[in-house]
């Protein structure tokens, strides 16, 4: 009942001001920016506490900076986004005007995951506030310390606009059943199905940011040593716990071992102390830690070769740290090939032709991201045309998500809908069509009693077909005869 009460209060508040002015939205965003910057030290300490080990540098680069960039980008462009857009008026409807105005939806629900609890809360929040909505923000139960800081930021900067909710899966299930005007969920595909089913009870539109197994295709023209660090960065950022992290690597057949050696060398350059480095992020909790170890054990039992880029996995590490583990020759029916890995484990697969590699990717559920390393323009075009993925990054990994002017979202099992930048504003707005006439309306010529006099003649010419007398309604023919008689 508490959630329903909070929802009702927000909706009532929204109806008091259903279309906030630009100045009000701008003030919210600026105040949020100020509070976020002021809370940095608390956020960095909270992130380290929730993860077990996470450097301030990692949190700043991957979460705080993108959040600030998102606010700044929206502030620079919000006035233009809010302006009504003029649209074409067909000749038959002259004189008139058409335009589209973007109206706030109302109360928006946002369900936040644990892997990027700051950015994946504030990113969609910025979009929803920019669009003029009220927001209920459901934070992950696995990041309690970060939640405390986010709650304080929202209460200080966005009081009356945002309600912060915490709780476990039971609370999340109740949350997703509220009659939101839009619901955005970021998380696993399995949970996303339940969220969509719950939202369907109220016909609530949803944006689902899920995940999947994002592939990296190394073209045959590439000297992999020149690009291995980009794969390492994308895979190891946040300890591999990223929805768009490279999930498996496709290399030309016969070069699997060589690719593994290059990855290992670059990993040791990037993390000289391996997972003991202060820049390494721990696996979030014991459940995820056990899942990753079990995946490696299942692959090894099936005959796979496990190559550690640092030290062997220490199952008893209290901080749950694991060096990057490369997996060669794992059967395709093992969990590492069947489930999203979401950790520092990278299977490698050898392909015999680029056509086979593309078909390998296409035979699997559509991923959230696809990565291609190649200078071959023809291969780049083929991959863009033939592979369906939420986003594509060529000759790099991960960084496409940080582009404020690109939409972010999945396709098929990796999600639906998108946000970031203008797309976020549009997602949380209703594009209301407005057609306006003055005192005179040409529509009168379409009224039944007036069609025969002018409109039918015009349509005879435009459509290339003349309606015969037998095809006309009796009352129209009678009206014509009366006009002729008069």
Short mmCIF file of N, CA, C and O in Angstrom, two decimals, residues 15-67:
data_model
loop_
_atom_site.label_atom_id
_atom_site.label_comp_id
_atom_site.label_asym_id
_atom_site.label_seq_id
_atom_site.Cartn_x
_atom_site.Cartn_y
_atom_site.Cartn_z
N UNK A 15 -0.43 16.41 -11.85
CA UNK A 15 -1.61 17.06 -12.41
C UNK A 15 -1.71 18.53 -12.00
O UNK A 15 -2.38 19.32 -12.67
N UNK A 16 -1.05 18.92 -10.91
CA UNK A 16 -1.01 20.33 -10.53
C UNK A 16 -0.16 21.13 -11.52
O UNK A 16 -0.37 22.34 -11.67
N UNK A 17 0.81 20.48 -12.14
CA UNK A 17 1.68 21.15 -13.12
C UNK A 17 2.01 20.15 -14.22
O UNK A 17 3.11 19.62 -14.27
N UNK A 18 1.06 19.89 -15.13
CA UNK A 18 1.22 18.81 -16.11
C UNK A 18 2.20 19.11 -17.24
O UNK A 18 2.52 18.22 -18.01
N UNK A 19 2.67 20.35 -17.32
CA UNK A 19 3.64 20.67 -18.37
C UNK A 19 4.62 21.70 -17.84
O UNK A 19 4.51 22.90 -18.13
N UNK A 20 5.60 21.27 -17.05
CA UNK A 20 6.54 22.21 -16.44
C UNK A 20 7.27 23.04 -17.49
O UNK A 20 7.64 22.55 -18.56
N UNK A 21 7.46 24.30 -17.17
CA UNK A 21 8.15 25.21 -18.09
C UNK A 21 9.63 24.85 -18.20
O UNK A 21 10.20 24.16 -17.34
N UNK A 22 10.24 25.36 -19.23
CA UNK A 22 11.67 25.12 -19.46
C UNK A 22 12.49 25.55 -18.25
O UNK A 22 13.41 24.82 -17.82
N UNK A 23 12.18 26.69 -17.68
CA UNK A 23 12.96 27.20 -16.55
C UNK A 23 12.92 26.24 -15.36
O UNK A 23 13.93 26.04 -14.67
N UNK A 24 11.75 25.63 -15.12
CA UNK A 24 11.63 24.70 -13.99
C UNK A 24 12.44 23.44 -14.23
O UNK A 24 13.11 22.93 -13.32
N UNK A 25 12.40 22.92 -15.43
CA UNK A 25 13.17 21.71 -15.75
C UNK A 25 14.67 22.00 -15.68
O UNK A 25 15.46 21.19 -15.18
N UNK A 26 15.05 23.15 -16.20
CA UNK A 26 16.46 23.55 -16.18
C UNK A 26 16.96 23.65 -14.74
O UNK A 26 18.08 23.20 -14.43
N UNK A 27 16.14 24.22 -13.87
CA UNK A 27 16.54 24.35 -12.46
C UNK A 27 16.74 22.98 -11.83
O UNK A 27 17.70 22.77 -11.07
N UNK A 28 15.85 22.03 -12.13
CA UNK A 28 16.01 20.67 -11.58
C UNK A 28 17.32 20.04 -12.02
O UNK A 28 18.05 19.46 -11.21
N UNK A 29 17.63 20.17 -13.29
CA UNK A 29 18.86 19.56 -13.82
C UNK A 29 20.10 20.22 -13.23
O UNK A 29 21.08 19.54 -12.88
N UNK A 30 20.08 21.53 -13.13
CA UNK A 30 21.24 22.23 -12.57
C UNK A 30 21.45 21.88 -11.10
O UNK A 30 22.58 21.69 -10.65
N UNK A 31 20.35 21.81 -10.37
CA UNK A 31 20.46 21.46 -8.94
C UNK A 31 20.96 20.03 -8.76
O UNK A 31 21.78 19.74 -7.89
N UNK A 32 20.48 19.14 -9.62
CA UNK A 32 20.96 17.75 -9.58
C UNK A 32 22.45 17.69 -9.86
O UNK A 32 23.20 16.97 -9.19
N UNK A 33 22.90 18.47 -10.82
CA UNK A 33 24.33 18.50 -11.16
C UNK A 33 25.16 18.97 -9.97
O UNK A 33 26.20 18.38 -9.64
N UNK A 34 24.72 20.03 -9.32
CA UNK A 34 25.44 20.58 -8.17
C UNK A 34 25.53 19.54 -7.05
O UNK A 34 26.60 19.31 -6.46
N UNK A 35 24.42 18.88 -6.75
CA UNK A 35 24.40 17.91 -5.66
C UNK A 35 25.23 16.67 -5.99
O UNK A 35 25.87 16.10 -5.10
N UNK A 36 25.21 16.26 -7.24
CA UNK A 36 26.01 15.10 -7.64
C UNK A 36 27.50 15.38 -7.48
O UNK A 36 28.25 14.56 -6.93
N UNK A 37 27.93 16.54 -7.93
CA UNK A 37 29.35 16.89 -7.79
C UNK A 37 29.74 17.03 -6.32
O UNK A 37 30.83 16.62 -5.92
N UNK A 38 28.83 17.56 -5.52
CA UNK A 38 29.14 17.75 -4.10
C UNK A 38 29.22 16.42 -3.35
O UNK A 38 29.90 16.33 -2.32
N UNK A 39 28.55 15.40 -3.86
CA UNK A 39 28.48 14.10 -3.15
C UNK A 39 29.52 13.11 -3.67
O UNK A 39 29.45 11.92 -3.32
N UNK A 40 30.48 13.56 -4.45
CA UNK A 40 31.43 12.62 -5.07
C UNK A 40 32.17 11.77 -4.05
O UNK A 40 32.24 10.55 -4.19
N UNK A 41 32.72 12.39 -3.04
CA UNK A 41 33.51 11.63 -2.05
C UNK A 41 32.66 10.54 -1.40
O UNK A 41 33.11 9.40 -1.23
N UNK A 42 31.41 10.89 -1.07
CA UNK A 42 30.52 9.90 -0.46
C UNK A 42 30.20 8.77 -1.44
O UNK A 42 30.15 7.59 -1.05
N UNK A 43 29.99 9.12 -2.69
CA UNK A 43 29.68 8.10 -3.69
C UNK A 43 30.85 7.14 -3.89
O UNK A 43 30.65 5.92 -4.02
N UNK A 44 32.07 7.66 -3.93
CA UNK A 44 33.24 6.80 -4.15
C UNK A 44 33.43 5.84 -2.98
O UNK A 44 33.74 4.66 -3.17
N UNK A 45 33.23 6.35 -1.76
CA UNK A 45 33.34 5.46 -0.59
C UNK A 45 32.22 4.42 -0.59
O UNK A 45 32.44 3.25 -0.27
N UNK A 46 31.03 4.85 -0.97
CA UNK A 46 29.89 3.93 -0.99
C UNK A 46 30.07 2.83 -2.02
O UNK A 46 29.77 1.66 -1.77
N UNK A 47 30.60 3.19 -3.19
CA UNK A 47 30.82 2.19 -4.24
C UNK A 47 31.84 1.15 -3.80
O UNK A 47 31.67 -0.06 -4.04
N UNK A 48 32.91 1.60 -3.14
CA UNK A 48 33.92 0.67 -2.65
C UNK A 48 33.33 -0.26 -1.60
O UNK A 48 33.64 -1.46 -1.56
N UNK A 49 32.44 0.27 -0.77
CA UNK A 49 31.82 -0.55 0.27
C UNK A 49 30.86 -1.58 -0.33
O UNK A 49 30.84 -2.74 0.09
N UNK A 50 30.08 -1.19 -1.31
CA UNK A 50 29.09 -2.09 -1.89
C UNK A 50 29.73 -3.20 -2.73
O UNK A 50 29.27 -4.35 -2.70
N UNK A 51 30.78 -2.86 -3.46
CA UNK A 51 31.41 -3.86 -4.32
C UNK A 51 32.46 -4.69 -3.59
O UNK A 51 32.77 -5.80 -4.02
N UNK A 52 33.02 -4.16 -2.52
CA UNK A 52 34.11 -4.84 -1.84
C UNK A 52 35.42 -4.21 -2.24
O UNK A 52 36.27 -3.92 -1.40
N UNK A 53 35.60 -4.01 -3.54
CA UNK A 53 36.76 -3.25 -4.03
C UNK A 53 36.34 -2.60 -5.34
O UNK A 53 35.94 -3.26 -6.30
N UNK A 54 36.40 -1.29 -5.34
CA UNK A 54 36.15 -0.52 -6.56
C UNK A 54 36.82 0.84 -6.37
O UNK A 54 36.54 1.55 -5.41
N UNK A 55 37.69 1.21 -7.28
CA UNK A 55 38.46 2.43 -7.11
C UNK A 55 37.59 3.65 -7.39
O UNK A 55 36.64 3.60 -8.19
N UNK A 56 37.94 4.76 -6.75
CA UNK A 56 37.25 6.03 -7.02
C UNK A 56 37.42 6.40 -8.49
O UNK A 56 36.50 6.95 -9.11
N UNK A 57 38.59 6.09 -9.05
CA UNK A 57 38.84 6.39 -10.46
C UNK A 57 37.86 5.66 -11.37
O UNK A 57 37.33 6.23 -12.33
N UNK A 58 37.60 4.38 -11.06
CA UNK A 58 36.67 3.59 -11.86
C UNK A 58 35.25 4.16 -11.76
O UNK A 58 34.55 4.32 -12.75
N UNK A 59 34.82 4.47 -10.55
CA UNK A 59 33.47 5.00 -10.36
C UNK A 59 33.32 6.37 -11.02
O UNK A 59 32.29 6.67 -11.63
N UNK A 60 34.35 7.18 -10.92
CA UNK A 60 34.27 8.51 -11.54
C UNK A 60 34.19 8.40 -13.06
O UNK A 60 33.36 9.06 -13.69
N UNK A 61 35.04 7.56 -13.64
CA UNK A 61 35.09 7.44 -15.10
C UNK A 61 33.84 6.80 -15.67
O UNK A 61 33.30 7.26 -16.69
N UNK A 62 33.35 5.74 -15.03
CA UNK A 62 32.27 4.95 -15.61
C UNK A 62 30.88 5.37 -15.16
O UNK A 62 29.89 4.99 -15.81
N UNK A 63 30.79 6.13 -14.08
CA UNK A 63 29.46 6.48 -13.57
C UNK A 63 29.22 7.97 -13.38
O UNK A 63 28.24 8.52 -13.90
N UNK A 64 30.10 8.64 -12.65
CA UNK A 64 29.85 10.05 -12.36
C UNK A 64 30.04 10.91 -13.60
O UNK A 64 29.19 11.76 -13.92
N UNK A 65 31.14 10.72 -14.32
CA UNK A 65 31.38 11.52 -15.52
C UNK A 65 30.27 11.37 -16.57
O UNK A 65 29.76 12.38 -17.07
N UNK A 66 29.85 10.14 -16.92
CA UNK A 66 28.74 10.03 -17.87
C UNK A 66 27.45 10.68 -17.38
O UNK A 66 26.68 11.22 -18.18
N UNK A 67 27.20 10.63 -16.08
CA UNK A 67 26.01 11.26 -15.52
C UNK A 67 26.07 12.78 -15.69
O UNK A 67 25.08 13.42 -16.07
#
